[in-house]
Every structure is written in C-alpha cells, then in structure tokens.
Tab-separated table of C-alpha atoms in Angstrom:
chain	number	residue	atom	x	y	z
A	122	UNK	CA	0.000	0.000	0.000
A	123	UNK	CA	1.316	3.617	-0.535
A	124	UNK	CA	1.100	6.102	2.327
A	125	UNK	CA	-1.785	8.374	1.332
A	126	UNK	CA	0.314	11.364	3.006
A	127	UNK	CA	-0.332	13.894	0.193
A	128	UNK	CA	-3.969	13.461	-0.911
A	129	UNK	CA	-7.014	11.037	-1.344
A	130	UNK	CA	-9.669	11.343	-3.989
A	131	UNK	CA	-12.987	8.926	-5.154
A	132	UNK	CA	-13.691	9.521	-8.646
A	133	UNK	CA	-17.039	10.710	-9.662
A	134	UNK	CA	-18.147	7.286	-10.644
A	135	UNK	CA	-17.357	5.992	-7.173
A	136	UNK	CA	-15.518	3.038	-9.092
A	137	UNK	CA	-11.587	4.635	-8.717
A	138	UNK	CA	-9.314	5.354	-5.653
A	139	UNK	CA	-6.078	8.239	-6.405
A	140	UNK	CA	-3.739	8.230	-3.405
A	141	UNK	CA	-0.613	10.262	-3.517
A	142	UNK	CA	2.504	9.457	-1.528
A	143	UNK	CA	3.537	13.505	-0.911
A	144	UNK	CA	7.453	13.217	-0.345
A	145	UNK	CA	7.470	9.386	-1.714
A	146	UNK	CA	6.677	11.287	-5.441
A	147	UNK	CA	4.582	8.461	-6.425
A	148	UNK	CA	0.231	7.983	-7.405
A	149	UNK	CA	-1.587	5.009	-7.419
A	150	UNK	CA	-5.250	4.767	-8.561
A	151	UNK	CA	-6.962	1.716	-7.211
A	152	UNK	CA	-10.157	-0.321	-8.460
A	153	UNK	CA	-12.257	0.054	-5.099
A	154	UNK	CA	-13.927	-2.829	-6.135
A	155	UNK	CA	-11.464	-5.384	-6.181
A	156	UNK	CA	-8.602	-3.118	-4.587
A	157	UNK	CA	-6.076	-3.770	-7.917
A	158	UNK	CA	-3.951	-0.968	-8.605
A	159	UNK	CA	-4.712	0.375	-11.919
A	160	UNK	CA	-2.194	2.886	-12.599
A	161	UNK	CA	0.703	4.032	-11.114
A	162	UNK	CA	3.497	6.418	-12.249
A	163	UNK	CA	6.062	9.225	-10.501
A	164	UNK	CA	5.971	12.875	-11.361
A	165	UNK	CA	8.917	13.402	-13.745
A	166	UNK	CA	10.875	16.040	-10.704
A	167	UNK	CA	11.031	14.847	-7.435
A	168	UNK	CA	9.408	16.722	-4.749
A	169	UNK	CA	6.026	16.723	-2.971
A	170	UNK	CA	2.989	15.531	-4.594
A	171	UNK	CA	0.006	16.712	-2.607
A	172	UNK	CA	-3.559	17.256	-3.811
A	173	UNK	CA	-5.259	14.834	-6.467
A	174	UNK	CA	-8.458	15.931	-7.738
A	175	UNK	CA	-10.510	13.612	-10.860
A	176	UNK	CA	-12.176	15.163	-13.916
A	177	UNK	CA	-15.749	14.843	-13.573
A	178	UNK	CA	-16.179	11.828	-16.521
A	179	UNK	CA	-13.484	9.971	-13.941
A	180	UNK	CA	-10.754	9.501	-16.854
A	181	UNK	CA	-8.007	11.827	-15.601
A	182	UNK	CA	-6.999	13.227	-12.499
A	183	UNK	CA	-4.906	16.578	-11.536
A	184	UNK	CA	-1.928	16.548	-9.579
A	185	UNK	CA	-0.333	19.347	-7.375
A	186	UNK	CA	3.250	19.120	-7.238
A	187	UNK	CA	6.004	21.587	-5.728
A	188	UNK	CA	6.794	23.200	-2.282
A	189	UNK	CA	8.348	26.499	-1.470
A	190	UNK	CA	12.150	25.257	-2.893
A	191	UNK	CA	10.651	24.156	-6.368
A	192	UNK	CA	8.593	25.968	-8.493
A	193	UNK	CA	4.677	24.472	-8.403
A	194	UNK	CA	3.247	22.928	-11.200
A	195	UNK	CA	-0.096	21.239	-11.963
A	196	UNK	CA	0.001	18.117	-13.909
A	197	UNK	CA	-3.253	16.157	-16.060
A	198	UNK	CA	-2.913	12.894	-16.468
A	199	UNK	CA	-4.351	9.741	-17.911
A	200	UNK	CA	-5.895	7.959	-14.925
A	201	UNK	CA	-5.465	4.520	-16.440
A	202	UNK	CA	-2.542	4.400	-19.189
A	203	UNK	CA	-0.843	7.319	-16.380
A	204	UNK	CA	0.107	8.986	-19.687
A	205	UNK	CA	0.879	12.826	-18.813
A	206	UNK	CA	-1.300	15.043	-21.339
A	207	UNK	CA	-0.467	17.942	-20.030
A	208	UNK	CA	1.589	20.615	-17.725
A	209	UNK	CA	0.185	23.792	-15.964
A	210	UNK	CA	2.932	26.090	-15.114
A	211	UNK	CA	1.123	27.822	-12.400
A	212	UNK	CA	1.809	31.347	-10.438
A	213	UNK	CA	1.726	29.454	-6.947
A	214	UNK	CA	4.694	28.689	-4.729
A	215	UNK	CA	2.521	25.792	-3.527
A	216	UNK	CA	-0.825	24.523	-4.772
A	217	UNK	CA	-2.975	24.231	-1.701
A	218	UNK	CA	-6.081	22.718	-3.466
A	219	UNK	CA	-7.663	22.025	-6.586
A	220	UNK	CA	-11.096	21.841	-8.063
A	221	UNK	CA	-12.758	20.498	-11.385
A	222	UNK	CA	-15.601	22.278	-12.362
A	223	UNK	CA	-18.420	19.584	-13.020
A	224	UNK	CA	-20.020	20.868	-16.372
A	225	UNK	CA	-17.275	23.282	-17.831
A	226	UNK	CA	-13.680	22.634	-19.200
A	227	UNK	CA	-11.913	24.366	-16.209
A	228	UNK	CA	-9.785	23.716	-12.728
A	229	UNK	CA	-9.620	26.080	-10.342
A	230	UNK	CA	-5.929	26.075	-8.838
A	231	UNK	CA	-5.650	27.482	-5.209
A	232	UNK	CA	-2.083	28.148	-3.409
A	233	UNK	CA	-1.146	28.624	-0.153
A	234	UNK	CA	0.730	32.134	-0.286
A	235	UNK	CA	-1.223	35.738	-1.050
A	236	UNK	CA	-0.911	35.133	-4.664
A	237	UNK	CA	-4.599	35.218	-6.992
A	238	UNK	CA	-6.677	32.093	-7.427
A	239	UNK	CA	-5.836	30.477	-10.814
A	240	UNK	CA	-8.502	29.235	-13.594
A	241	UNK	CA	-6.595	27.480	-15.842
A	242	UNK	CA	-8.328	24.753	-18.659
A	243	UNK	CA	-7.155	21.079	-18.106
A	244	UNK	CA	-7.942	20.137	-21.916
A	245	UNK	CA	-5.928	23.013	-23.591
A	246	UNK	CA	-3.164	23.870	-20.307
A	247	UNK	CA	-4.538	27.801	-20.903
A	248	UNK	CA	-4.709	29.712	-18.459
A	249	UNK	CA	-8.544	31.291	-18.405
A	250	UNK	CA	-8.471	33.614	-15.602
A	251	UNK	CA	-6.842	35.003	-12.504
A	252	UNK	CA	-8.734	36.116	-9.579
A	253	UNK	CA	-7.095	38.254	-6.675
A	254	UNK	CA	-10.220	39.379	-5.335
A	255	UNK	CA	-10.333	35.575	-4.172
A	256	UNK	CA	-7.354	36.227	-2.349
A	257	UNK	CA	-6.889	33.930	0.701
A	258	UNK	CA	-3.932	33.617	2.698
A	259	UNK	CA	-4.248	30.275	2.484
A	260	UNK	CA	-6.256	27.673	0.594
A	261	UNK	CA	-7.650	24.227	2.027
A	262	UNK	CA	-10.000	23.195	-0.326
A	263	UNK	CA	-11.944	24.086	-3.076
A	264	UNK	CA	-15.518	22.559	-3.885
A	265	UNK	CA	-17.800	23.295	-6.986
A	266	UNK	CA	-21.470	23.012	-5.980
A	267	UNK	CA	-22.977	20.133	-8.331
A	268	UNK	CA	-24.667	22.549	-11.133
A	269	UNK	CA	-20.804	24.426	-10.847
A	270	UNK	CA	-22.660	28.168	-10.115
A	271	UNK	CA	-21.352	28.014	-6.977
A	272	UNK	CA	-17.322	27.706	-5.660
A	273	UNK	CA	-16.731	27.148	-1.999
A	274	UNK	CA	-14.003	28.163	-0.628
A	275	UNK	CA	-12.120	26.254	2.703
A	276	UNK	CA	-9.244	28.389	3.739
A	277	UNK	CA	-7.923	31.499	6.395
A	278	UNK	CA	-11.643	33.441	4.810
A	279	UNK	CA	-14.196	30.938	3.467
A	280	UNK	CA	-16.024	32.245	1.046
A	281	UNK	CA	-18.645	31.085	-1.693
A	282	UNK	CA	-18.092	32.120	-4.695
A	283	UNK	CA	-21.115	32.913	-7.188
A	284	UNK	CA	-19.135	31.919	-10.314
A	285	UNK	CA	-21.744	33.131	-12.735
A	286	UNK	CA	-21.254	36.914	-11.709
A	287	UNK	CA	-17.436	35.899	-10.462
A	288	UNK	CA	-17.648	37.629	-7.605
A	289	UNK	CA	-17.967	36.814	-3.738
A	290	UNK	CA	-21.378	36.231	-2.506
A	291	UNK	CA	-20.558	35.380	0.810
A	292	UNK	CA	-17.631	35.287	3.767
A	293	UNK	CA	-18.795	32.902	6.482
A	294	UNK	CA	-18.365	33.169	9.521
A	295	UNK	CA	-15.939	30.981	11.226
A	296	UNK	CA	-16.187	30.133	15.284
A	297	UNK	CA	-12.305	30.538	15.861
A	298	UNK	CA	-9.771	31.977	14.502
A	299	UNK	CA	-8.159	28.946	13.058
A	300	UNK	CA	-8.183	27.793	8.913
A	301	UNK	CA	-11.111	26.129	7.684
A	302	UNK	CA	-9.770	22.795	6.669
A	303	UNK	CA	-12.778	20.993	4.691
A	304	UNK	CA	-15.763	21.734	2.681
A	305	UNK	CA	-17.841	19.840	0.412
A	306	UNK	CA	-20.834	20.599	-1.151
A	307	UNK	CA	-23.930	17.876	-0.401
C-alpha cells in the first residue's frame, strides 16, 4: 500500500481510488472494487505531490506538485494508461487545493501564499483567468457546488463564490480563529 500522506480522492463514478505518496513522489489509482492498482506512475521532478483531484467523466486526475524550494506545477494525467497530457505552469509557490468544475472545461488552482486564485483549462493547459479578489492567505480546499454556479471556498476566509457573476457572494463566519480545513458541497 502507498502512504496516502499527500492526498485522497474517489472519482465521480465511485468506481476509482487516487492516493498520492507527498514526499514518496509516487500515485496510485486503485479499483475500489477489487482493490487492484490500476495505474501508477512518478511525477517526472522529485518533490512533494500533494492534492489529487478527478475530472468529472473519472478519466483523468490533476496533480499538485512543488513546495516552497521548487517551483509548483499542476500536472493532467491519464488515470489509467498514467500517460501525462499535459503541464500547468502555475503562479503558486505551492498549490494548496484544486477543483474540477463539473459541467465546464476548467480547474480552479488554489495556493497557499497571497498570490490570486488560478482558472486554468485542463484540456488546452490555458490559463482562463486570474482572480485576486479571491485572495486567501491560504487555501484548504476548493468545492464546486454540483450545477458548478457556486465555488466554496475552505481556507484562512471561506467564502462562496457565485461563479456566474465571479464575484464573492458570501464570507462565512468561522467560530475561531483557526483555517477552515474541509468543505464539500452535499
């Protein structure tokens, strides 16, 4: 088994497993049906491999990749073949989170630094947009609702993000004054 120390993901189908090994530079993705390993490859630098998100028809996933020494890159691959399609050189000094939109040809790319959030398109590797008024000090997790109006935001200021006017539509309130670690929409 590989340590899941950098990031866990279900595919949208429910039928795949991604588990990355952070400092061990390595991905598996796993039948969760009969727990076979179906791919697995290695980043082509060495360093850590955090966040794994799928694409919503469950054929490819997104990597993060980088830390504050090396620069940060996003990577698409092939979930089965683990064929790299393509590279997203991204602003971030570290990707913090990631998040497929569900309908629309487009990843939102969050880092943990004051840097903008990052639309980039996973089919083409252009970048689409940069946001700074979605500015966070520091990213947790992303989450498109299901219809993908709606981005949530899990971070130092969680926000939701009303997509269609790209603009905030709401900070939320958080009990404490630690991060927001999680959020997922129902």
């Amino acid at each position: 088994p590989i340590p899941a120390e950098g990031g866990v993901a279900i595919s949208p189908d429910s039928q795949k497993g991604a588990a990355t090994g952070g400092s061990q530079n390595e991905i598996r993705v796993i039948d969760l049906n009969t727990n076979d390993v179906l791919s697995r490859f290695e980043l082509p630098e060495t360093s850590w491999v955090g966040f794994v998100e799928w694409s919503p028809d469950s054929s490819q996933v997104a990597l993060a990749y980088g830390n504050a020494q090396v620069p940060s890159r996003v990577y698409i691959y092939n979930a089965i073949t683990a064929e790299r399609l393509r590279t997203l050189d991204v602003s971030a000094r570290y990707v913090q989170a990631l998040a497929w939109h569900p309908k629309e040809s487009l990843l939102a790319v969050g880092q943990n630094s004051s840097g903008p959030m990052e639309f980039w398109d996973p089919q083409t590797g252009i970048l689409i947009d940069s946001r700074d008024e979605f500015r966070s000090w520091a990213w947790n997790t992303l989450d498109w609702n299901p219809s993908g109006t709606a981005l949530a935001i899990a971070g130092w200021r969680p926000q939701l993000v009303d997509w269609q006017q790209r603009s905030i539509a709401a900070t939320l309130t958080k009990p404490h004054t630690q991060n927001a670690t999680a959020v997922e929409y129902s």
